[in-house]
Amino acid sequence: MSDRIDSLARLIVEFGANVQRGQVVVVGAELGYEDLARAIVAVAYDRGAKFVDVTYYDPYVKHARLSRVADESLEYIPEWFGHRVLELGRERGASVSLTGPTAPNLFDDVDPGRLGRDIYPRVKEWMHVIDDRSVNWCIAPCPTAAWAELVHPDLEPARALELLWDEIARICRLDEPDPPAAWRERSVTLANVAARLTKRRFDALHFEGDGTDLQLGLLPTSQWIGGADVTAEGIEYMPNLPTEEVFTAPDPERAHGTVRSTMPLVVYGATIEGLRLRFDGGRAVEIDADKGAETIRALTTRDANASRLGEVALVDREGRIGTTGTVFYDTLLDENAASHIALGDAYQTSVEEEDRPRVNRSELHLDFMIGGPDVDVTGITRDGERVPVLRDGLWQI
Amino acid sequence: MSDRIDSLARLIVEFGANVQRGQVVVVGAELGYEDLARAIVAVAYDRGAKFVDVTYYDPYVKHARLSRVADESLEYIPEWFGHRVLELGRERGASVSLTGPTAPNLFDDVDPGRLGRDIYPRVKEWMHVIDDRSVNWCIAPCPTAAWAELVHPDLEPARALELLWDEIARICRLDEPDPPAAWRERSVTLANVAARLTKRRFDALHFEGDGTDLQLGLLPTSQWIGGADVTAEGIEYMPNLPTEEVFTAPDPERAHGTVRSTMPLVVYGATIEGLRLRFDGGRAVEIDADKGAETIRALTTRDANASRLGEVALVDREGRIGTTGTVFYDTLLDENAASHIALGDAYQTSVEEEDRPRVNRSELHLDFMIGGPDVDVTGITRDGERVPVLRDGLWQI
């Protein structure tokens, strides 16, 4: 196990975040991630990091807050959380965030409307430093016993954890002789798909099938992005490990139709199943679900644009996550298994300067999966021509 | 156990820090303190706290840093640690810090000179908000299995933890029918002793016995402080639970003689045994120890005044800690078992306005125990008269 932890830590620090000599590094962990977090710290210092600041999020502390805090304080978090992120940006620091459920179902007894109003530990200032391109960052999974039990409930705990590690090692390409090289190759493939999509300058995308019939406008300069990214100062990094998507910012004024989430999702502790939304004029005007609708409704009323779209991402079926057939209940993995859209904030870098005032701005960024082999994606040109983009989960362009 | 945790949490939040409705609260914890930290969060929210921010310090992360970081970065910590503390002060927030060893001997393999140069998790800005009196704060112990094993190595683990809880419950007066009332009574006693000492306006103190012969100058307005304190806005709080001491700021220019620590101490992970110092002209000019001398030497060269004294505290033998006969390897408890002095920063409030420029200022504040039944403490008046203060651990004034 210790070897796997070290391999994952090295991939995250040396290749994912690509920590540079002299950088300050923040590591966002949860209680339960100690072994991987400490391995990351060791690798980061060996790379010459100046200081590594690990914060451990405790979901039980959030649970106590949601169960007890006065209603008028639910949206409040102290300013120092944001100042820290902005300071990291000014320092040209690096960031590693680890994901993976540690306390599944902990929030099931919390009022879903309140749950949707407390987005901590999300800190909205992260979007500023991402848009600034001042920080090299990486989000990566951390296998835990609790997560393994959630994903493989029928196995005995040790076996479940072993299987989860197997899956994540494969998904993260740790089974390759040279994992960074394998990622560089995958990154080039994603960048090529993104370039082809950008070149088409579609006016809109149409998602059809499996309960979805949604048309999404794109902006004139919407650029598709996939794989590695680079800071303003030229540090290459891999924002997500794994990553199998290409994405852009849609026109927040033009979304129309109905969409059905193809996978359950866990958002700020709430489990959402069978999510269905109807969009009109870019806005989610109806929100239903088999479970958790009220949390999504509360999230989308956080601010004026939280019910509009900030991202659309396409995922083919050649990635390594979808083929596992496993639902991971973790957005980092599940969103790279299927095409998805996100309510809320857009990545500014996914349009050119002239369209930046038009992309969506919100404190929310909520991804949910809408793609799969039964969902066709079609590009619509400015002349109304329909061009197949994904059919049966395979690229057509 | 859960009842004890809840009682301790209530004492800390409701009486110790005295958290007020609408306050932001920070809780400084270590990995291993989760149960008590979460109980504190629950009580704080029930008191009407607006936000409770728990940080979990991970000693293994510090160990990785000390073992690996470049020498020139050892003293560095990012500014956001200090900014957070200053912001808490501006917000008139509250603070709870928990203590108690969680990973004894972890740092034994680290170069002691390097160990003495990295004072994280100490954040120097705490001294500003303490001197400002802007924050109501409380430092209190958190029993853990690791601590129990350190203190009671001959007992089997469950029994050792039970005994440590018994001791800490008694020391914290949780065995009283009304613990806050018991503390209010003890606080009045300490305040009375402090008032009598202040009234004497001693020019110096003389510690003699058990290898110590140290004369310490006091400042003209040195005021003795004991028990409860109050913020600038009038919130009463108990800075330390337990507290059995009265303290003041000495004249940093006038310490002369030799001093022998009467107890081992653990400082930033280093275990120090048999510490001996010689002072001349206020400065520690010779530092020796059976173990850990190099760490203390490194700490005292941190800045120009780190080798001068910022605090002298007197403890009688009527407190509940000394009578346990237990060495706790935790300064909060051990410093309240015996008279002590501190190298480094002074509490500004322990002198009047006119003497504030004269008290010691440093990034360090390092307490070590020098008192006990065999150490006499004598006050010396401006006329050279010698007045017994402590004999055989009992107040003489």
PDB file of N, CA and C in Angstrom, chain A residues 24 26 31 34 38 41-42 45-46 49-54 56 58 60-61 64-65 68-69 73 76-81 83-84 87-88 91 120, chain B residues 24 26 31 34 38 41-42 45-46 49-54 56 58 60-61 64-65 68-69 73 76-81 83-84 87-88 91 120:
ATOM      1  N   VAL A  24       5.463  27.935  -2.408  1.00  0.00           N
ATOM      2  CA  VAL A  24       4.590  27.601  -1.290  1.00  0.00           C
ATOM      3  C   VAL A  24       3.474  26.727  -1.848  1.00  0.00           C
ATOM      4  N   VAL A  26      -0.217  24.628  -0.998  1.00  0.00           N
ATOM      5  CA  VAL A  26      -1.304  24.275  -0.084  1.00  0.00           C
ATOM      6  C   VAL A  26      -1.860  22.916  -0.489  1.00  0.00           C
ATOM      7  N   LEU A  31      -9.912  14.719   6.895  1.00  0.00           N
ATOM      8  CA  LEU A  31      -9.543  13.708   7.873  1.00  0.00           C
ATOM      9  C   LEU A  31      -9.786  12.352   7.228  1.00  0.00           C
ATOM     10  N   GLU A  34      -4.703  11.264   5.718  1.00  0.00           N
ATOM     11  CA  GLU A  34      -3.400  11.588   6.313  1.00  0.00           C
ATOM     12  C   GLU A  34      -2.227  10.945   5.568  1.00  0.00           C
ATOM     13  N   ARG A  38       0.591  13.234   3.808  1.00  0.00           N
ATOM     14  CA  ARG A  38       1.972  13.292   4.299  1.00  0.00           C
ATOM     15  C   ARG A  38       2.974  12.889   3.214  1.00  0.00           C
ATOM     16  N   VAL A  41       3.414  15.875   1.041  1.00  0.00           N
ATOM     17  CA  VAL A  41       4.282  16.861   1.701  1.00  0.00           C
ATOM     18  C   VAL A  41       5.750  16.473   1.514  1.00  0.00           C
ATOM     19  N   ALA A  42       6.059  15.214   1.737  1.00  0.00           N
ATOM     20  CA  ALA A  42       7.453  14.762   1.619  1.00  0.00           C
ATOM     21  C   ALA A  42       7.977  14.978   0.198  1.00  0.00           C
ATOM     22  N   TYR A  45       8.505  18.757  -0.509  1.00  0.00           N
ATOM     23  CA  TYR A  45       9.744  19.301   0.060  1.00  0.00           C
ATOM     24  C   TYR A  45      10.958  18.778  -0.697  1.00  0.00           C
ATOM     25  N   ASP A  46      10.913  17.525  -1.099  1.00  0.00           N
ATOM     26  CA  ASP A  46      12.043  16.991  -1.867  1.00  0.00           C
ATOM     27  C   ASP A  46      12.189  17.713  -3.214  1.00  0.00           C
ATOM     28  N   ALA A  49      10.032  22.633  -2.328  1.00  0.00           N
ATOM     29  CA  ALA A  49       8.989  23.539  -1.839  1.00  0.00           C
ATOM     30  C   ALA A  49       9.500  24.295  -0.614  1.00  0.00           C
ATOM     31  N   LYS A  50       8.991  25.526  -0.469  1.00  0.00           N
ATOM     32  CA  LYS A  50       9.438  26.391   0.620  1.00  0.00           C
ATOM     33  C   LYS A  50       8.593  26.143   1.876  1.00  0.00           C
ATOM     34  N   PHE A  51       7.316  25.884   1.673  1.00  0.00           N
ATOM     35  CA  PHE A  51       6.416  25.597   2.791  1.00  0.00           C
ATOM     36  C   PHE A  51       5.230  24.841   2.224  1.00  0.00           C
ATOM     37  N   VAL A  52       4.791  23.805   2.924  1.00  0.00           N
ATOM     38  CA  VAL A  52       3.599  23.064   2.506  1.00  0.00           C
ATOM     39  C   VAL A  52       2.575  23.155   3.635  1.00  0.00           C
ATOM     40  N   ASP A  53       1.443  23.730   3.332  1.00  0.00           N
ATOM     41  CA  ASP A  53       0.399  23.959   4.335  1.00  0.00           C
ATOM     42  C   ASP A  53      -0.758  23.001   4.059  1.00  0.00           C
ATOM     43  N   VAL A  54      -0.890  21.993   4.907  1.00  0.00           N
ATOM     44  CA  VAL A  54      -1.974  21.020   4.757  1.00  0.00           C
ATOM     45  C   VAL A  54      -3.143  21.442   5.634  1.00  0.00           C
ATOM     46  N   TYR A  56      -6.856  20.116   6.934  1.00  0.00           N
ATOM     47  CA  TYR A  56      -7.719  18.929   7.017  1.00  0.00           C
ATOM     48  C   TYR A  56      -9.159  19.377   7.250  1.00  0.00           C
ATOM     49  N   ASP A  58     -12.898  18.670   8.188  1.00  0.00           N
ATOM     50  CA  ASP A  58     -13.584  17.694   9.035  1.00  0.00           C
ATOM     51  C   ASP A  58     -15.079  17.780   8.752  1.00  0.00           C
ATOM     52  N   TYR A  60     -17.506  16.367  10.039  1.00  0.00           N
ATOM     53  CA  TYR A  60     -18.320  16.393  11.259  1.00  0.00           C
ATOM     54  C   TYR A  60     -18.429  17.808  11.830  1.00  0.00           C
ATOM     55  N   VAL A  61     -17.407  18.608  11.598  1.00  0.00           N
ATOM     56  CA  VAL A  61     -17.471  20.006  12.016  1.00  0.00           C
ATOM     57  C   VAL A  61     -18.504  20.740  11.154  1.00  0.00           C
ATOM     58  N   ALA A  64     -21.946  19.722  12.372  1.00  0.00           N
ATOM     59  CA  ALA A  64     -22.355  20.435  13.589  1.00  0.00           C
ATOM     60  C   ALA A  64     -22.840  21.835  13.227  1.00  0.00           C
ATOM     61  N   ARG A  65     -22.146  22.467  12.283  1.00  0.00           N
ATOM     62  CA  ARG A  65     -22.552  23.806  11.855  1.00  0.00           C
ATOM     63  C   ARG A  65     -23.951  23.781  11.234  1.00  0.00           C
ATOM     64  N   ARG A  68     -26.745  23.325  13.694  1.00  0.00           N
ATOM     65  CA  ARG A  68     -26.902  24.189  14.862  1.00  0.00           C
ATOM     66  C   ARG A  68     -26.815  25.685  14.610  1.00  0.00           C
ATOM     67  N   VAL A  69     -26.142  26.101  13.524  1.00  0.00           N
ATOM     68  CA  VAL A  69     -25.886  27.540  13.388  1.00  0.00           C
ATOM     69  C   VAL A  69     -27.192  28.284  13.065  1.00  0.00           C
ATOM     70  N   SER A  73     -26.644  33.001   9.505  1.00  0.00           N
ATOM     71  CA  SER A  73     -25.187  32.871   9.360  1.00  0.00           C
ATOM     72  C   SER A  73     -24.776  31.756   8.408  1.00  0.00           C
ATOM     73  N   TYR A  76     -22.272  32.519   5.674  1.00  0.00           N
ATOM     74  CA  TYR A  76     -21.064  33.233   6.092  1.00  0.00           C
ATOM     75  C   TYR A  76     -19.847  32.315   6.210  1.00  0.00           C
ATOM     76  N   ILE A  77     -18.712  32.746   5.667  1.00  0.00           N
ATOM     77  CA  ILE A  77     -17.438  32.178   6.118  1.00  0.00           C
ATOM     78  C   ILE A  77     -16.458  33.331   6.319  1.00  0.00           C
ATOM     79  N   PRO A  78     -15.542  33.202   7.283  1.00  0.00           N
ATOM     80  CA  PRO A  78     -14.602  34.299   7.553  1.00  0.00           C
ATOM     81  C   PRO A  78     -13.773  34.636   6.310  1.00  0.00           C
ATOM     82  N   GLU A  79     -13.411  35.893   6.208  1.00  0.00           N
ATOM     83  CA  GLU A  79     -12.678  36.359   5.024  1.00  0.00           C
ATOM     84  C   GLU A  79     -11.310  35.704   4.879  1.00  0.00           C
ATOM     85  N   TRP A  80     -10.742  35.217   5.997  1.00  0.00           N
ATOM     86  CA  TRP A  80      -9.376  34.692   5.883  1.00  0.00           C
ATOM     87  C   TRP A  80      -9.278  33.497   4.945  1.00  0.00           C
ATOM     88  N   PHE A  81     -10.372  32.772   4.755  1.00  0.00           N
ATOM     89  CA  PHE A  81     -10.317  31.654   3.808  1.00  0.00           C
ATOM     90  C   PHE A  81     -10.013  32.174   2.404  1.00  0.00           C
ATOM     91  N   HIS A  83      -8.742  35.249   1.672  1.00  0.00           N
ATOM     92  CA  HIS A  83      -7.455  35.975   1.652  1.00  0.00           C
ATOM     93  C   HIS A  83      -6.290  35.011   1.460  1.00  0.00           C
ATOM     94  N   ARG A  84      -6.389  33.855   2.084  1.00  0.00           N
ATOM     95  CA  ARG A  84      -5.325  32.850   1.957  1.00  0.00           C
ATOM     96  C   ARG A  84      -5.157  32.444   0.492  1.00  0.00           C
ATOM     97  N   GLU A  87      -3.631  35.282  -1.468  1.00  0.00           N
ATOM     98  CA  GLU A  87      -2.204  35.401  -1.135  1.00  0.00           C
ATOM     99  C   GLU A  87      -1.397  34.307  -1.827  1.00  0.00           C
ATOM    100  N   LEU A  88      -1.959  33.113  -1.875  1.00  0.00           N
ATOM    101  CA  LEU A  88      -1.282  32.026  -2.601  1.00  0.00           C
ATOM    102  C   LEU A  88      -1.070  32.431  -4.063  1.00  0.00           C
ATOM    103  N   GLU A  91       1.680  34.968  -4.318  1.00  0.00           N
ATOM    104  CA  GLU A  91       2.966  34.298  -4.086  1.00  0.00           C
ATOM    105  C   GLU A  91       3.347  33.363  -5.229  1.00  0.00           C
ATOM    106  N   TYR A 120     -19.279  25.945   2.076  1.00  0.00           N
ATOM    107  CA  TYR A 120     -17.996  25.599   2.673  1.00  0.00           C
ATOM    108  C   TYR A 120     -17.796  24.082   2.572  1.00  0.00           C
TER     109      TYR A 120
ATOM    110  N   VAL B  24     -17.096  34.819  15.796  1.00  0.00           N
ATOM    111  CA  VAL B  24     -16.339  33.838  15.026  1.00  0.00           C
ATOM    112  C   VAL B  24     -15.351  33.193  15.999  1.00  0.00           C
ATOM    113  N   VAL B  26     -12.069  30.400  16.470  1.00  0.00           N
ATOM    114  CA  VAL B  26     -11.088  29.469  15.904  1.00  0.00           C
ATOM    115  C   VAL B  26     -10.739  28.433  16.973  1.00  0.00           C
ATOM    116  N   LEU B  31      -4.405  16.490  15.074  1.00  0.00           N
ATOM    117  CA  LEU B  31      -4.976  15.195  14.727  1.00  0.00           C
ATOM    118  C   LEU B  31      -4.926  14.329  15.982  1.00  0.00           C
ATOM    119  N   GLU B  34     -10.036  14.962  17.614  1.00  0.00           N
ATOM    120  CA  GLU B  34     -11.299  15.149  16.887  1.00  0.00           C
ATOM    121  C   GLU B  34     -12.520  15.172  17.801  1.00  0.00           C
ATOM    122  N   ARG B  38     -14.861  18.448  18.030  1.00  0.00           N
ATOM    123  CA  ARG B  38     -16.240  18.463  17.513  1.00  0.00           C
ATOM    124  C   ARG B  38     -17.233  18.828  18.614  1.00  0.00           C
ATOM    125  N   VAL B  41     -17.121  22.513  18.966  1.00  0.00           N
ATOM    126  CA  VAL B  41     -17.844  23.161  17.865  1.00  0.00           C
ATOM    127  C   VAL B  41     -19.349  23.162  18.157  1.00  0.00           C
ATOM    128  N   ALA B  42     -19.862  22.009  18.592  1.00  0.00           N
ATOM    129  CA  ALA B  42     -21.304  21.904  18.865  1.00  0.00           C
ATOM    130  C   ALA B  42     -21.720  22.895  19.960  1.00  0.00           C
ATOM    131  N   TYR B  45     -21.614  26.538  18.647  1.00  0.00           N
ATOM    132  CA  TYR B  45     -22.774  26.911  17.829  1.00  0.00           C
ATOM    133  C   TYR B  45     -24.020  27.034  18.693  1.00  0.00           C
ATOM    134  N   ASP B  46     -24.156  26.173  19.678  1.00  0.00           N
ATOM    135  CA  ASP B  46     -25.324  26.285  20.560  1.00  0.00           C
ATOM    136  C   ASP B  46     -25.298  27.592  21.355  1.00  0.00           C
ATOM    137  N   ALA B  49     -22.444  30.990  18.188  1.00  0.00           N
ATOM    138  CA  ALA B  49     -21.288  31.351  17.367  1.00  0.00           C
ATOM    139  C   ALA B  49     -21.719  31.468  15.899  1.00  0.00           C
ATOM    140  N   LYS B  50     -21.032  32.362  15.174  1.00  0.00           N
ATOM    141  CA  LYS B  50     -21.380  32.615  13.771  1.00  0.00           C
ATOM    142  C   LYS B  50     -20.653  31.643  12.857  1.00  0.00           C
ATOM    143  N   PHE B  51     -19.406  31.309  13.220  1.00  0.00           N
ATOM    144  CA  PHE B  51     -18.624  30.359  12.446  1.00  0.00           C
ATOM    145  C   PHE B  51     -17.549  29.812  13.374  1.00  0.00           C
ATOM    146  N   VAL B  52     -17.310  28.522  13.295  1.00  0.00           N
ATOM    147  CA  VAL B  52     -16.228  27.918  14.079  1.00  0.00           C
ATOM    148  C   VAL B  52     -15.260  27.264  13.099  1.00  0.00           C
ATOM    149  N   ASP B  53     -14.027  27.726  13.125  1.00  0.00           N
ATOM    150  CA  ASP B  53     -13.012  27.248  12.190  1.00  0.00           C
ATOM    151  C   ASP B  53     -12.007  26.393  12.956  1.00  0.00           C
ATOM    152  N   VAL B  54     -12.082  25.092  12.738  1.00  0.00           N
ATOM    153  CA  VAL B  54     -11.156  24.172  13.406  1.00  0.00           C
ATOM    154  C   VAL B  54      -9.970  23.903  12.489  1.00  0.00           C
ATOM    155  N   TYR B  56      -6.571  21.529  12.189  1.00  0.00           N
ATOM    156  CA  TYR B  56      -5.926  20.341  12.758  1.00  0.00           C
ATOM    157  C   TYR B  56      -4.442  20.364  12.390  1.00  0.00           C
ATOM    158  N   ASP B  58      -0.891  18.717  12.085  1.00  0.00           N
ATOM    159  CA  ASP B  58      -0.409  17.345  11.880  1.00  0.00           C
ATOM    160  C   ASP B  58       1.094  17.325  12.138  1.00  0.00           C
ATOM    161  N   TYR B  60       3.222  15.091  11.851  1.00  0.00           N
ATOM    162  CA  TYR B  60       3.972  14.368  10.822  1.00  0.00           C
ATOM    163  C   TYR B  60       4.282  15.266   9.621  1.00  0.00           C
ATOM    164  N   VAL B  61       3.408  16.220   9.374  1.00  0.00           N
ATOM    165  CA  VAL B  61       3.674  17.194   8.308  1.00  0.00           C
ATOM    166  C   VAL B  61       4.846  18.081   8.715  1.00  0.00           C
ATOM    167  N   ALA B  64       8.032  16.070   8.333  1.00  0.00           N
ATOM    168  CA  ALA B  64       8.489  16.004   6.935  1.00  0.00           C
ATOM    169  C   ALA B  64       9.211  17.298   6.567  1.00  0.00           C
ATOM    170  N   ARG B  65       8.658  18.413   7.030  1.00  0.00           N
ATOM    171  CA  ARG B  65       9.292  19.702   6.746  1.00  0.00           C
ATOM    172  C   ARG B  65      10.689  19.773   7.359  1.00  0.00           C
ATOM    173  N   ARG B  68      13.290  17.705   5.591  1.00  0.00           N
ATOM    174  CA  ARG B  68      13.527  17.837   4.155  1.00  0.00           C
ATOM    175  C   ARG B  68      13.696  19.255   3.630  1.00  0.00           C
ATOM    176  N   VAL B  69      13.109  20.254   4.310  1.00  0.00           N
ATOM    177  CA  VAL B  69      13.104  21.584   3.692  1.00  0.00           C
ATOM    178  C   VAL B  69      14.518  22.169   3.654  1.00  0.00           C
ATOM    179  N   SER B  73      14.890  28.048   4.314  1.00  0.00           N
ATOM    180  CA  SER B  73      13.436  28.239   4.431  1.00  0.00           C
ATOM    181  C   SER B  73      12.894  27.837   5.807  1.00  0.00           C
ATOM    182  N   TYR B  76      10.648  30.242   7.676  1.00  0.00           N
ATOM    183  CA  TYR B  76       9.550  30.851   6.913  1.00  0.00           C
ATOM    184  C   TYR B  76       8.203  30.215   7.224  1.00  0.00           C
ATOM    185  N   ILE B  77       7.184  31.023   7.425  1.00  0.00           N
ATOM    186  CA  ILE B  77       5.821  30.510   7.273  1.00  0.00           C
ATOM    187  C   ILE B  77       5.022  31.548   6.473  1.00  0.00           C
ATOM    188  N   PRO B  78       4.053  31.095   5.661  1.00  0.00           N
ATOM    189  CA  PRO B  78       3.285  32.040   4.844  1.00  0.00           C
ATOM    190  C   PRO B  78       2.572  33.077   5.708  1.00  0.00           C
ATOM    191  N   GLU B  79       2.406  34.265   5.146  1.00  0.00           N
ATOM    192  CA  GLU B  79       1.814  35.367   5.908  1.00  0.00           C
ATOM    193  C   GLU B  79       0.363  35.099   6.294  1.00  0.00           C
ATOM    194  N   TRP B  80      -0.305  34.195   5.538  1.00  0.00           N
ATOM    195  CA  TRP B  80      -1.735  34.040   5.846  1.00  0.00           C
ATOM    196  C   TRP B  80      -1.983  33.509   7.258  1.00  0.00           C
ATOM    197  N   PHE B  81      -1.011  32.816   7.839  1.00  0.00           N
ATOM    198  CA  PHE B  81      -1.204  32.354   9.217  1.00  0.00           C
ATOM    199  C   PHE B  81      -1.360  33.553  10.158  1.00  0.00           C
ATOM    200  N   HIS B  83      -2.104  36.731   9.183  1.00  0.00           N
ATOM    201  CA  HIS B  83      -3.244  37.559   8.778  1.00  0.00           C
ATOM    202  C   HIS B  83      -4.538  37.030   9.381  1.00  0.00           C
ATOM    203  N   ARG B  84      -4.647  35.699   9.424  1.00  0.00           N
ATOM    204  CA  ARG B  84      -5.852  35.088   9.987  1.00  0.00           C
ATOM    205  C   ARG B  84      -6.025  35.493  11.451  1.00  0.00           C
ATOM    206  N   GLU B  87      -6.996  39.137  11.655  1.00  0.00           N
ATOM    207  CA  GLU B  87      -8.395  39.298  11.240  1.00  0.00           C
ATOM    208  C   GLU B  87      -9.332  38.849  12.363  1.00  0.00           C
ATOM    209  N   LEU B  88      -8.963  37.763  13.033  1.00  0.00           N
ATOM    210  CA  LEU B  88      -9.773  37.312  14.177  1.00  0.00           C
ATOM    211  C   LEU B  88      -9.850  38.428  15.221  1.00  0.00           C
ATOM    212  N   GLU B  91     -12.156  41.162  14.049  1.00  0.00           N
ATOM    213  CA  GLU B  91     -13.543  40.674  14.132  1.00  0.00           C
ATOM    214  C   GLU B  91     -14.008  40.510  15.572  1.00  0.00           C
ATOM    215  N   TYR B 120       6.822  26.948  13.952  1.00  0.00           N
ATOM    216  CA  TYR B 120       5.469  26.577  13.560  1.00  0.00           C
ATOM    217  C   TYR B 120       5.035  25.382  14.405  1.00  0.00           C
TER     218      TYR B 120
END
